[in-house]
Coordinates of C-alpha atoms in Angstrom, one line a residue:
Chain A
M1216 CA 117.9 43.8 89.2
S1217 CA 116.1 45.3 92.0
E1218 CA 113.9 47.7 90.0
F1219 CA 110.8 47.7 91.5
I1220 CA 107.3 48.6 88.9
D1221 CA 107.7 53.0 89.9
R1222 CA 104.4 54.8 89.6
S1223 CA 105.3 56.3 85.5
T1224 CA 106.8 53.0 84.3
F1225 CA 103.1 51.5 86.0
D1226 CA 101.2 54.2 84.5
H1227 CA 102.7 54.1 80.5
L1228 CA 101.6 49.6 80.9
V1229 CA 98.1 50.5 81.3
H1230 CA 98.5 53.8 78.4
L1231 CA 100.2 50.3 75.7
A1232 CA 97.4 48.2 78.0
A1233 CA 94.0 50.0 77.2
L1234 CA 93.1 50.6 80.0
E1235 CA 91.4 53.1 82.1
L1236 CA 91.8 52.5 85.9
S1237 CA 90.3 54.5 89.6
P1238 CA 93.1 55.0 91.8
E1239 CA 91.5 52.7 94.6
Q1240 CA 91.8 50.2 92.2
A1241 CA 95.8 51.5 90.6
E1242 CA 97.0 50.9 94.4
Y1243 CA 95.7 47.6 94.3
L1244 CA 97.2 46.7 90.8
L1245 CA 100.9 48.4 91.2
R1246 CA 101.0 46.1 94.9
E1247 CA 100.4 43.7 93.4
L1248 CA 102.5 43.9 90.4
N1249 CA 104.9 44.8 92.0
N1250 CA 104.8 41.5 94.8
Q1251 CA 104.0 39.3 92.1
L1252 CA 107.5 40.6 90.6
K1253 CA 109.6 39.5 94.0
A1254 CA 108.2 36.1 93.5
I1255 CA 109.2 36.3 89.9
R1256 CA 112.3 37.5 91.8
E1257 CA 113.5 34.1 92.7
L1258 CA 114.9 32.9 89.3
E1259 CA 117.7 34.8 89.2
A1260 CA 118.7 32.8 91.4
I1261 CA 119.0 29.5 88.5
P1262 CA 122.0 29.6 87.6
L1263 CA 121.5 27.6 84.3
D1264 CA 124.0 27.1 81.6
A1265 CA 124.5 29.3 78.3
D1266 CA 122.9 26.9 75.7
L1267 CA 120.6 25.6 78.0
P1268 CA 117.5 26.1 75.2
V1269 CA 114.4 27.8 75.7
T1270 CA 111.0 25.1 76.5
L1271 CA 107.5 26.5 74.8
H1272 CA 105.8 23.2 75.1
G1273 CA 106.5 21.1 77.3
V1274 CA 105.2 18.1 75.3
P1275 CA 108.8 17.6 72.4
Y1276 CA 105.9 18.9 68.8
T1277 CA 107.7 16.1 66.4
S1278 CA 106.8 16.2 62.6
S1279 CA 105.1 12.3 63.7
I1280 CA 102.3 13.4 66.0
S1281 CA 102.2 17.0 64.1
P1282 CA 98.6 17.1 62.7
T1283 CA 100.1 17.2 58.7
L1284 CA 99.4 20.9 57.6
R1285 CA 96.2 21.5 55.4
S1286 CA 96.0 22.9 51.9
D1287 CA 95.1 26.4 52.5
D1288 CA 91.9 26.8 51.7
W1289 CA 89.0 29.1 52.3
Q1290 CA 86.3 27.7 54.1
P1291 CA 83.3 30.7 54.2
F1292 CA 81.4 29.8 57.1
D1293 CA 77.8 28.7 57.2
R1294 CA 76.0 31.4 60.1
P1295 CA 78.1 34.8 58.9
Q1296 CA 75.2 36.0 60.5
D1297 CA 75.9 34.7 63.9
I1298 CA 79.0 35.9 63.8
L1299 CA 77.7 39.8 62.9
A1300 CA 74.8 39.3 65.1
Q1301 CA 77.6 40.0 68.8
A1302 CA 78.5 43.0 67.3
P1303 CA 77.8 46.0 69.1
Q1304 CA 77.7 47.5 66.5
A1305 CA 76.8 46.6 62.9
E1306 CA 75.6 48.5 60.2
D1307 CA 74.2 46.5 56.1
G1308 CA 77.2 43.5 57.2
Y1309 CA 79.6 46.2 58.1
L1310 CA 81.3 47.0 62.2
I1311 CA 80.2 50.0 63.6
V1312 CA 83.3 52.1 65.2
P1313 CA 83.3 55.7 66.5
D1314 CA 86.2 57.7 64.8
I1315 CA 89.5 56.2 64.3
P1316 CA 92.6 59.4 65.0
H1317 CA 94.5 60.7 61.8
T1318 CA 97.6 61.4 63.2
T1319 CA 98.9 62.4 59.3
L1320 CA 103.2 61.2 59.0
E1321 CA 105.3 63.9 58.5
Chain B
M1018 CA 70.1 6.8 96.3
E1019 CA 69.2 8.5 93.4
L1020 CA 70.5 7.9 89.9
C1021 CA 72.1 11.5 89.7
D1022 CA 74.7 10.5 92.2
L1023 CA 75.0 7.1 90.9
P1024 CA 78.2 7.0 88.8
A1025 CA 77.9 7.1 84.3
Y1026 CA 78.9 3.3 83.7
E1027 CA 76.3 2.4 86.2
L1028 CA 73.9 4.5 84.3
M1029 CA 74.1 3.5 81.4
R1030 CA 73.8 -0.4 81.9
L1031 CA 70.4 0.6 83.5
L1032 CA 69.7 2.2 80.5
R1033 CA 70.5 -0.4 77.6
Q1034 CA 69.0 -2.3 79.6
R1035 CA 66.6 -0.3 79.7
K1036 CA 65.6 -0.3 83.1
I1037 CA 65.3 3.2 83.2
S1038 CA 65.3 6.0 80.8
A1039 CA 68.3 9.0 79.6
T1040 CA 64.2 11.4 80.7
E1041 CA 64.9 9.7 84.5
I1042 CA 68.6 10.6 84.8
L1043 CA 67.9 14.0 84.1
A1044 CA 65.1 14.6 86.0
S1045 CA 67.0 13.4 88.7
C1046 CA 70.2 16.3 87.8
L1047 CA 67.5 18.4 87.4
A1048 CA 65.4 17.5 90.9
R1049 CA 68.9 17.6 92.6
I1050 CA 70.1 21.5 91.3
E1051 CA 66.5 22.4 92.0
T1052 CA 67.2 22.3 96.2
I1053 CA 71.1 22.8 96.7
D1054 CA 72.0 24.8 94.0
G1055 CA 70.8 28.1 94.9
R1056 CA 70.7 31.7 92.1
P1057 CA 73.1 31.3 89.9
G1058 CA 76.0 33.4 89.6
S1059 CA 75.1 37.2 87.8
L1060 CA 76.4 40.7 87.2
E1061 CA 74.2 41.8 89.6
P1062 CA 73.6 40.4 92.3
G1063 CA 72.8 42.9 95.5
E1064 CA 73.2 41.0 98.6
I1065 CA 74.7 38.0 99.4
N1066 CA 72.0 36.5 101.9
E1067 CA 72.4 33.3 104.2
E1068 CA 70.9 30.6 102.0
D1069 CA 73.2 32.2 99.6
Q1070 CA 75.6 30.8 101.9
Q1071 CA 74.5 27.7 102.4
T1072 CA 74.0 26.5 98.1
V1073 CA 76.4 25.5 95.7
H1074 CA 75.5 28.1 92.7
A1075 CA 77.3 26.5 90.9
F1076 CA 75.8 27.8 87.3
I1077 CA 75.8 30.7 84.9
T1078 CA 74.0 28.7 82.8
L1079 CA 71.3 26.3 83.0
T1080 CA 70.7 24.6 79.3
D1081 CA 67.7 22.9 80.4
D1082 CA 65.4 22.6 77.6
R1083 CA 68.6 21.7 75.2
A1084 CA 69.4 18.8 78.0
R1085 CA 66.2 17.6 77.7
A1086 CA 66.2 17.7 74.0
Q1087 CA 69.1 15.5 74.5
A1088 CA 67.8 13.0 76.5
M1089 CA 64.5 12.4 74.3
A1090 CA 66.9 12.0 71.4
V1091 CA 68.6 9.4 72.7
D1092 CA 65.5 7.6 74.1
K1093 CA 64.4 7.6 71.1
K1094 CA 67.7 5.2 69.8
L1095 CA 67.5 3.0 72.7
A1096 CA 62.9 2.5 71.5
A1097 CA 64.8 2.1 67.6
G1098 CA 67.3 0.3 68.5
E1099 CA 69.4 2.4 67.4
D1100 CA 73.4 2.7 69.4
P1101 CA 72.7 6.0 71.6
G1102 CA 77.0 6.9 71.9
R1103 CA 79.5 5.9 74.3
L1104 CA 78.0 8.5 77.2
A1105 CA 74.2 8.1 76.4
G1106 CA 72.3 9.7 78.9
V1107 CA 75.0 10.9 81.3
P1108 CA 74.0 14.9 82.3
F1109 CA 77.4 16.6 81.9
T1110 CA 78.9 20.5 82.8
V1111 CA 80.7 22.7 80.5
K1112 CA 82.9 25.1 82.5
D1113 CA 82.3 28.7 80.9
I1114 CA 85.6 28.4 79.2
F1115 CA 83.8 27.0 76.6
C1116 CA 82.5 27.7 73.5
V1117 CA 79.0 26.0 73.1
Q1118 CA 77.1 27.4 70.0
G1119 CA 73.9 28.9 70.7
T1120 CA 74.9 29.8 74.3
R1121 CA 76.2 32.3 76.5
T1122 CA 79.6 31.8 76.9
T1123 CA 80.8 34.8 79.3
A1124 CA 83.9 33.6 80.9
A1125 CA 82.4 33.8 84.3
S1126 CA 83.6 37.9 82.9
R1127 CA 82.0 41.1 82.4
I1128 CA 83.3 41.6 79.3
L1129 CA 81.7 38.7 77.7
A1130 CA 78.6 38.8 79.3
N1131 CA 76.7 38.7 76.1
F1132 CA 78.2 37.0 74.1
V1133 CA 76.3 33.5 72.5
A1134 CA 79.1 31.9 70.7
P1135 CA 78.2 30.6 67.2
Y1136 CA 81.3 27.8 67.4
T1137 CA 80.8 24.4 69.7
A1138 CA 84.1 22.9 71.2
T1139 CA 85.3 20.2 69.7
P1140 CA 85.2 18.4 72.9
V1141 CA 81.9 19.6 73.9
A1142 CA 80.8 18.1 70.4
R1143 CA 82.3 15.2 70.6
M1144 CA 81.0 14.1 74.4
E1145 CA 76.9 15.7 72.9
A1146 CA 77.8 13.6 69.7
E1147 CA 77.3 11.0 72.4
G1148 CA 74.7 11.0 73.6
A1149 CA 76.4 12.9 77.1
L1150 CA 73.1 15.4 78.1
M1151 CA 74.5 19.0 78.7
V1152 CA 73.1 20.5 81.4
G1153 CA 74.0 23.8 81.7
K1154 CA 77.6 26.5 82.0
V1155 CA 79.2 26.7 85.2
N1156 CA 80.9 29.0 86.8
L1157 CA 84.7 29.7 87.3
D1158 CA 87.5 32.1 88.1
E1159 CA 87.3 35.4 85.4
F1160 CA 89.0 34.5 82.2
T1161 CA 90.3 31.0 84.9
Y1162 CA 92.1 33.7 86.8
G1163 CA 92.4 32.4 90.5
S1164 CA 91.9 29.2 92.0
S1165 CA 89.0 30.3 94.2
N1166 CA 86.5 31.1 92.1
E1167 CA 85.9 34.0 94.1
S1168 CA 87.1 36.4 91.3
S1169 CA 84.3 35.3 89.0
A1170 CA 81.9 38.4 87.2
F1171 CA 78.6 36.3 88.0
Q1172 CA 77.7 36.5 91.4
P1173 CA 77.2 34.8 94.2
C1174 CA 80.4 31.9 93.4
P1175 CA 80.5 28.4 93.3
R1176 CA 81.1 26.9 96.9
N1177 CA 82.8 23.8 98.1
P1178 CA 79.9 21.1 99.3
W1179 CA 81.2 19.9 101.7
N1180 CA 81.3 22.8 104.0
P1181 CA 79.8 26.0 101.7
Q1182 CA 81.7 28.3 104.3
R1183 CA 85.1 27.1 102.0
V1184 CA 86.0 27.5 98.1
P1185 CA 85.3 24.7 96.1
G1186 CA 88.9 25.7 94.3
G1187 CA 89.8 26.6 91.5
S1188 CA 89.5 27.5 88.3
S1189 CA 87.2 24.8 87.4
G1190 CA 85.4 26.0 91.5
G1191 CA 82.2 25.3 89.5
S1192 CA 82.6 21.9 86.7
V1193 CA 83.8 20.5 90.2
A1194 CA 81.3 21.5 93.1
S1195 CA 78.7 20.1 90.2
V1196 CA 79.9 17.1 89.8
A1197 CA 80.6 16.1 94.3
A1198 CA 77.3 17.5 94.4
G1199 CA 75.4 15.8 92.2
E1200 CA 74.2 18.4 89.8
A1201 CA 76.4 16.1 87.0
V1202 CA 77.8 13.4 86.4
L1203 CA 80.5 14.7 84.4
S1204 CA 81.8 18.3 84.1
L1205 CA 84.5 19.6 81.2
G1206 CA 87.2 21.2 82.5
T1207 CA 90.6 23.3 82.1
D1208 CA 93.8 23.3 83.8
T1209 CA 96.2 26.0 83.0
A1210 CA 98.7 25.7 85.8
G1211 CA 95.7 23.3 88.9
S1212 CA 92.4 24.4 87.8
I1213 CA 91.3 21.0 86.8
R1214 CA 92.9 19.3 89.8
Q1215 CA 93.4 21.9 92.4
P1216 CA 89.5 21.9 92.4
A1217 CA 89.1 18.0 91.8
A1218 CA 92.3 17.7 95.4
F1219 CA 89.4 20.4 97.0
C1220 CA 85.8 19.2 96.5
G1221 CA 87.3 15.4 96.4
V1222 CA 86.4 14.1 92.7
V1223 CA 88.5 12.9 89.9
G1224 CA 90.2 15.3 87.8
L1225 CA 92.2 14.4 84.8
K1226 CA 95.1 17.0 83.2
P1227 CA 95.8 15.0 79.9
T1228 CA 98.8 15.5 78.2
Y1229 CA 99.3 18.7 76.5
G1230 CA 97.8 18.6 72.6
R1231 CA 95.7 15.1 73.6
V1232 CA 92.4 17.4 74.4
S1233 CA 91.8 19.5 71.8
R1234 CA 91.6 23.4 72.7
Y1235 CA 89.0 24.3 69.5
G1236 CA 87.1 26.0 71.1
L1237 CA 88.3 27.2 74.2
I1238 CA 89.0 31.0 75.4
A1239 CA 92.3 30.9 76.2
F1240 CA 94.4 31.7 78.5
G1241 CA 97.5 30.3 77.9
S1242 CA 97.8 29.2 75.4
S1243 CA 101.1 26.5 75.4
L1244 CA 99.7 25.0 79.0
D1245 CA 95.0 24.7 78.4
C1246 CA 95.0 22.0 78.5
P1247 CA 91.1 20.3 78.9
G1248 CA 90.2 17.4 81.0
P1249 CA 87.0 15.7 82.6
I1250 CA 86.5 16.0 86.3
A1251 CA 83.8 12.6 88.3
R1252 CA 83.1 11.2 91.0
N1253 CA 85.4 8.3 89.9
V1254 CA 88.5 6.6 87.9
T1255 CA 85.9 4.2 85.8
D1256 CA 83.6 8.1 84.3
A1257 CA 86.6 9.8 84.0
A1258 CA 88.2 7.2 81.8
M1259 CA 85.5 7.2 79.2
M1260 CA 84.6 10.6 79.6
L1261 CA 88.6 10.9 78.1
Q1262 CA 87.7 8.1 75.2
V1263 CA 85.6 10.3 73.9
I1264 CA 86.8 13.6 73.6
A1265 CA 91.1 13.1 73.0
G1266 CA 92.3 12.8 69.6
P1267 CA 93.5 14.5 66.7
D1268 CA 92.0 17.4 65.7
A1269 CA 91.6 19.2 62.4
H1270 CA 90.6 22.5 63.4
D1271 CA 93.4 22.6 66.3
S1272 CA 97.3 22.1 65.4
T1273 CA 98.4 21.8 68.6
A1274 CA 95.9 18.5 68.9
A1275 CA 98.9 16.1 68.7
N1276 CA 98.4 13.1 66.1
V1277 CA 98.5 10.2 68.0
P1278 CA 97.0 7.5 68.4
V1279 CA 94.3 7.8 71.6
E1280 CA 94.8 3.8 73.2
D1281 CA 92.1 2.3 74.4
Y1282 CA 91.9 3.4 78.2
L1283 CA 89.2 1.0 79.4
A1284 CA 90.5 -1.5 79.0
Q1285 CA 93.9 -2.1 80.6
L1286 CA 91.5 -0.4 83.8
E1287 CA 92.3 -3.1 85.7
A1288 CA 95.6 -4.2 85.1
G1289 CA 96.7 -3.4 88.7
V1290 CA 100.2 -2.2 89.8
K1291 CA 102.6 -5.2 89.9
G1292 CA 105.9 -4.3 89.5
L1293 CA 105.1 -0.7 88.2
R1294 CA 107.4 1.8 89.5
I1295 CA 105.8 4.7 91.1
G1296 CA 108.1 8.0 93.0
L1297 CA 108.0 9.6 96.0
S1298 CA 109.6 12.7 96.1
P1299 CA 111.0 14.8 98.6
D1300 CA 110.5 18.0 96.9
Y1301 CA 106.7 17.2 96.9
F1302 CA 106.2 17.3 99.7
K1303 CA 107.0 20.7 101.0
I1304 CA 106.5 23.9 99.1
T1305 CA 108.2 27.1 99.0
Y1306 CA 107.0 31.1 98.6
P1307 CA 107.8 34.4 99.2
D1308 CA 106.9 35.4 103.3
E1309 CA 105.1 39.0 104.1
R1310 CA 108.4 40.1 103.9
G1311 CA 109.4 38.9 100.5
E1312 CA 111.3 36.1 102.0
Y1313 CA 111.8 32.2 100.8
V1314 CA 110.7 30.1 103.2
Q1315 CA 110.0 26.2 103.3
Q1316 CA 107.0 24.4 105.1
A1317 CA 106.8 20.6 105.1
V1318 CA 103.5 20.0 103.2
P1319 CA 100.6 18.8 106.8
Q1320 CA 101.6 16.0 108.1
E1321 CA 98.3 14.1 107.2
F1322 CA 98.7 14.9 104.0
E1323 CA 102.3 13.5 103.4
A1324 CA 100.5 10.3 105.3
A1325 CA 97.7 10.3 102.5
V1326 CA 100.4 9.9 99.6
R1327 CA 102.9 6.9 102.2
H1328 CA 99.2 5.4 102.8
A1329 CA 98.8 4.9 98.7
A1330 CA 101.7 3.7 97.9
D1331 CA 101.6 0.8 100.8
L1332 CA 98.4 0.2 99.7
L1333 CA 100.7 0.3 96.0
A1334 CA 103.4 -1.8 97.4
K1335 CA 101.1 -4.8 98.8
M1336 CA 99.7 -5.4 94.8
G1337 CA 102.6 -5.4 93.9
A1338 CA 104.0 -2.3 92.3
E1339 CA 108.1 -1.2 93.2
I1340 CA 107.9 2.8 95.6
I1341 CA 110.5 4.2 94.7
E1342 CA 111.5 7.4 97.6
D1343 CA 114.1 10.0 97.5
V1344 CA 112.9 11.0 93.9
P1345 CA 114.7 14.5 92.5
M1346 CA 112.1 17.3 91.3
P1347 CA 114.5 20.2 93.1
N1348 CA 113.2 22.5 90.0
T1349 CA 109.2 21.8 91.4
R1350 CA 110.0 25.3 93.5
Y1351 CA 110.1 27.2 90.6
G1352 CA 106.7 26.5 89.1
I1353 CA 105.2 29.9 90.2
P1354 CA 107.5 31.8 89.3
A1355 CA 108.4 30.6 85.9
Y1356 CA 104.5 30.6 85.6
F1357 CA 103.9 34.1 86.9
V1358 CA 106.0 35.2 83.7
I1359 CA 104.9 32.6 80.9
S1360 CA 101.1 32.7 82.0
R1361 CA 101.3 36.4 81.8
V1362 CA 103.2 37.0 78.3
E1363 CA 100.6 34.3 77.2
A1364 CA 97.2 35.8 79.0
A1365 CA 98.0 39.4 78.3
S1366 CA 98.9 38.4 74.3
N1367 CA 95.2 36.6 74.3
L1368 CA 93.8 39.8 76.3
H1369 CA 93.9 42.5 73.5
R1370 CA 92.1 40.9 71.8
Y1371 CA 88.3 42.2 74.0
D1372 CA 87.8 45.7 72.3
G1373 CA 84.4 46.3 71.9
V1374 CA 84.7 45.7 68.5
K1375 CA 84.0 42.7 66.9
Y1376 CA 81.6 40.5 70.4
G1377 CA 81.3 41.6 74.0
Y1378 CA 80.8 44.3 75.9
R1379 CA 81.2 47.7 74.4
T1380 CA 81.4 50.5 76.8
M1381 CA 77.9 53.4 76.9
E1382 CA 79.2 56.3 78.1
P1383 CA 79.7 58.9 75.6
V1384 CA 83.4 58.5 74.2
R1385 CA 86.1 60.5 71.4
D1386 CA 87.2 58.3 69.2
L1387 CA 88.2 54.4 69.0
N1388 CA 90.9 55.2 71.4
E1389 CA 88.3 56.1 74.5
M1390 CA 85.7 53.3 73.8
Y1391 CA 88.6 50.5 73.6
R1392 CA 89.8 52.2 77.1
K1393 CA 86.3 52.9 78.9
T1394 CA 85.7 49.1 77.5
R1395 CA 88.1 47.5 78.9
A1396 CA 88.4 49.0 82.1
E1397 CA 84.9 48.9 82.6
G1398 CA 84.6 45.4 81.2
F1399 CA 87.9 42.8 83.2
G1400 CA 87.9 42.9 86.6
P1401 CA 91.3 43.1 88.7
Q1402 CA 92.6 40.0 87.9
P1403 CA 93.1 39.7 83.6
K1404 CA 94.1 43.6 83.8
L1405 CA 97.4 42.3 86.1
R1406 CA 98.0 39.7 83.6
I1407 CA 96.9 41.5 81.3
L1408 CA 99.9 44.6 82.9
M1409 CA 102.9 42.2 84.4
G1410 CA 102.6 39.8 80.4
M1411 CA 103.2 43.5 79.2
Y1412 CA 105.9 44.0 81.4
V1413 CA 108.1 41.0 81.8
S1414 CA 108.0 40.6 78.6
A1415 CA 108.9 44.5 77.5
A1416 CA 112.4 44.3 74.6
Q1417 CA 114.5 45.5 77.4
Y1418 CA 112.8 43.4 80.2
S1419 CA 112.2 40.3 78.1
E1420 CA 115.8 37.9 78.4
Q1421 CA 115.5 38.8 82.3
Y1422 CA 111.7 37.7 82.4
Y1423 CA 110.5 36.2 80.1
Q1424 CA 113.2 33.9 77.8
R1425 CA 115.0 33.5 81.6
A1426 CA 111.2 31.6 83.0
L1427 CA 111.2 29.3 79.4
R1428 CA 114.5 27.7 80.5
V1429 CA 114.0 28.0 83.6
R1430 CA 110.9 25.7 81.8
T1431 CA 114.1 23.8 80.1
L1432 CA 114.7 22.8 83.8
I1433 CA 111.3 21.5 85.6
R1434 CA 111.3 19.8 81.9
R1435 CA 114.0 17.8 83.2
D1436 CA 113.0 16.9 85.8
F1437 CA 110.1 14.7 84.3
D1438 CA 111.9 13.1 81.9
Q1439 CA 115.2 12.1 84.3
A1440 CA 112.2 11.1 86.8
F1441 CA 110.3 8.5 83.2
D1442 CA 113.9 7.8 81.2
P1443 CA 113.5 4.3 81.6
N1444 CA 116.9 3.7 80.6
G1445 CA 117.6 6.1 83.9
K1446 CA 118.2 6.3 87.1
Y1447 CA 114.4 5.3 87.8
R1448 CA 111.8 4.6 85.6
L1449 CA 109.1 5.7 87.1
H1450 CA 105.8 5.3 85.4
A1451 CA 104.8 7.2 88.2
L1452 CA 105.3 10.2 91.0
L1453 CA 102.9 10.2 93.6
T1454 CA 102.1 13.4 95.0
P1455 CA 99.7 15.9 97.9
T1456 CA 97.7 17.5 94.8
T1457 CA 98.0 20.8 96.9
P1458 CA 99.0 21.3 100.0
T1459 CA 96.5 22.2 102.3
T1460 CA 92.4 21.9 101.8
A1461 CA 90.4 24.3 101.0
F1462 CA 90.9 27.4 102.7
P1463 CA 87.8 30.1 103.5
L1464 CA 86.1 32.2 101.0
G1465 CA 87.9 35.3 101.6
A1466 CA 90.8 34.6 103.1
V1467 CA 93.4 34.1 100.8
Y1468 CA 91.7 36.5 98.0
G1469 CA 92.8 39.8 96.8
D1470 CA 96.8 38.3 97.1
S1471 CA 97.6 37.5 93.9
V1472 CA 100.7 35.5 95.6
L1473 CA 99.3 34.1 97.8
M1474 CA 96.2 32.5 95.5
Q1475 CA 98.8 31.4 93.0
Y1476 CA 100.6 28.7 95.1
A1477 CA 97.8 27.2 96.3
D1478 CA 99.3 25.4 92.5
Q1479 CA 103.0 25.0 93.3
L1480 CA 102.3 21.0 93.4
T1481 CA 99.8 21.1 90.0
V1482 CA 102.1 23.4 88.0
P1483 CA 105.5 21.8 87.4
A1484 CA 103.4 19.6 84.9
N1485 CA 101.7 22.3 83.2
H1486 CA 104.7 24.2 82.0
A1487 CA 106.3 19.7 81.0
G1488 CA 103.4 19.1 79.4
V1489 CA 102.3 16.0 81.4
P1490 CA 99.5 14.2 82.1
G1491 CA 98.4 14.5 85.9
I1492 CA 95.5 13.3 87.9
S1493 CA 93.6 13.9 91.3
V1494 CA 92.0 10.8 93.4
P1495 CA 90.2 11.9 96.6
G1496 CA 92.2 10.4 99.2
G1497 CA 91.2 10.7 102.1
I1498 CA 89.9 13.2 105.3
A1499 CA 91.4 15.8 106.6
T1500 CA 90.8 16.2 110.4
D1501 CA 88.9 19.2 109.0
G1502 CA 86.3 17.8 107.9
L1503 CA 87.1 18.6 104.0
P1504 CA 89.0 16.3 101.2
I1505 CA 92.5 15.9 100.5
G1506 CA 93.5 14.8 96.7
I1507 CA 96.9 12.7 95.8
Q1508 CA 97.6 13.6 92.6
F1509 CA 99.8 11.0 90.0
L1510 CA 101.6 12.1 87.2
A1511 CA 103.4 9.8 84.1
A1512 CA 105.1 11.6 81.0
D1513 CA 103.8 11.7 78.2
Y1514 CA 100.5 10.4 76.8
Q1515 CA 100.5 7.9 79.5
E1516 CA 97.0 8.7 80.2
A1517 CA 96.0 4.6 80.0
L1518 CA 98.6 4.1 83.2
L1519 CA 97.9 7.0 85.0
L1520 CA 94.5 5.9 85.1
R1521 CA 94.7 1.6 85.6
I1522 CA 97.4 2.9 89.4
A1523 CA 94.4 5.7 89.8
R1524 CA 91.7 3.4 90.0
A1525 CA 94.0 0.2 91.7
Y1526 CA 94.4 2.8 94.2
E1527 CA 90.3 3.7 94.6
Q1528 CA 90.0 -0.6 94.4
A1529 CA 91.9 -1.0 97.4
T1530 CA 90.8 2.3 99.9
E1531 CA 86.9 1.0 98.2
A1532 CA 85.7 -0.2 102.3
E1533 CA 88.2 2.4 104.2
S1534 CA 85.9 4.0 106.1
W1535 CA 86.1 7.9 104.9
R1536 CA 85.2 6.3 101.6
Q1537 CA 81.2 6.6 103.3
L1538 CA 81.9 10.4 103.7
K1539 CA 78.9 13.0 101.9
P1540 CA 79.3 15.8 101.5
M1541 CA 77.8 18.6 103.7
V1542 CA 74.9 20.1 100.7
L1543 CA 74.0 16.1 100.3
Q1544 CA 73.6 15.5 104.1
R1545 CA 70.5 17.8 105.1

């Protein structure tokens, strides 16, 4: 468990993350990622019992403190135009985006 | 002393006696901002000049018109003999990570620089409903990712009012700077690894991270959804208690806002510490971090930090508290490595929504198709810190690495939680009401000294992050001034939903130190 993030793995991550990087930024980010990974490795040395559970929230949520579920009702927002006004490009209530690439499945 | 320097409780007393008006209080804060804040953060700052280096720069957006209308409404209610609310006439700032309807809500990022929120976050709405005056949206690290505010896309970034060559801390840097400098009386911040407590310590103010789920996250732009806690920043414990009273409680819009009754935080505030058990842990008097070669080194916190904590313990003991030494918190050192994994996975997940389609920034470059638009938009819109978090989050949660990293970090989180469970267990060996620690391992560092080294920057949170993993509440209060002239913060941590107890202990300490000489010292920007 001593692998580092190599250049091809890094490039794959950048692609999956829908990013593009300048060479200088790529160099900085790859170096920092590997430095962080070194810090993360400290976790490997901790002995963990096989039955140790995960913790997703520090504070336990019991039925008594979890909010009761509300009914799944449609609640209209009273100013939809304020939401649409935030879109970089919209027309007739639709969001406009560049061409969506299509792949024909065999 | 100007009105803007008075405590909120004192302003409200004078207001209700009709000796001052809300409009006068606001005018005092706006005048202070005009005098010492300098220009607000912007995406095109040009050169940072000599004057910029002497001013605070807490703000991204000043909402003075909104605050004036609110102040007039408060004054009108008072004139009509109506109740103006529990925070009437108190000016506050909002970390620009909370949505406030009709205001620019930027997260200090280019990708949201033009976003005008269509709705208001619950804690902000609750403060405004109680008559508080929203003065503006204040700067932070981009998407809260940092401990110094230097990563903000809006420059000049905030500077420490105690010494403008130092960082204010982060990520709630604009919040603490605005409160420390008297530009506002209260501020709403968030704490994911220490982002309220660490900057509060750096700027000599009170910062409270409530229990996870105590304050609604509705309208908060998410970072680490299992860790984020909105909370109050104030200049004294009573003001923090008054603010928490208003913002805490269940919320139909947030399913993680716990259905737990909100205690009366003011009723017990002056009850003292007699009979309370307050612990000290050797694991909070040292930090562990990787050196340049990646080897782990342990270092004691500076002697004057340990002395400030032990002095606080002595004072509390004199008031009747029982001090319990040597409480083991052995998993404290794993807080940062586990945080590097958990927070990155959650951040990456939360950052996928910024795509140039629904809101925010979209590239101006010509693009062939949607995918290229996504890539260029995110490349241009995100700064280096969000990019780092996306890439790390995706790596450590990838199917082939998840067991080794993400699942393991979540199990280490269980160990960190157990440290607190054992310390606070009412039937256990220690039976603590609170743990007393330093808030940070250093005072505020110089601008440029750490920024860029993403690992060292993260280790600034080593003494605060365990409470976020465990979900427990914590408060940082001013605990002295170090030999470098900068504030030292001390921290109290308690069990789930024990905010009333935390505030009570912090208040007792505050009272006991009221006459100490360091309390008379003022931030450098207020001495000119």
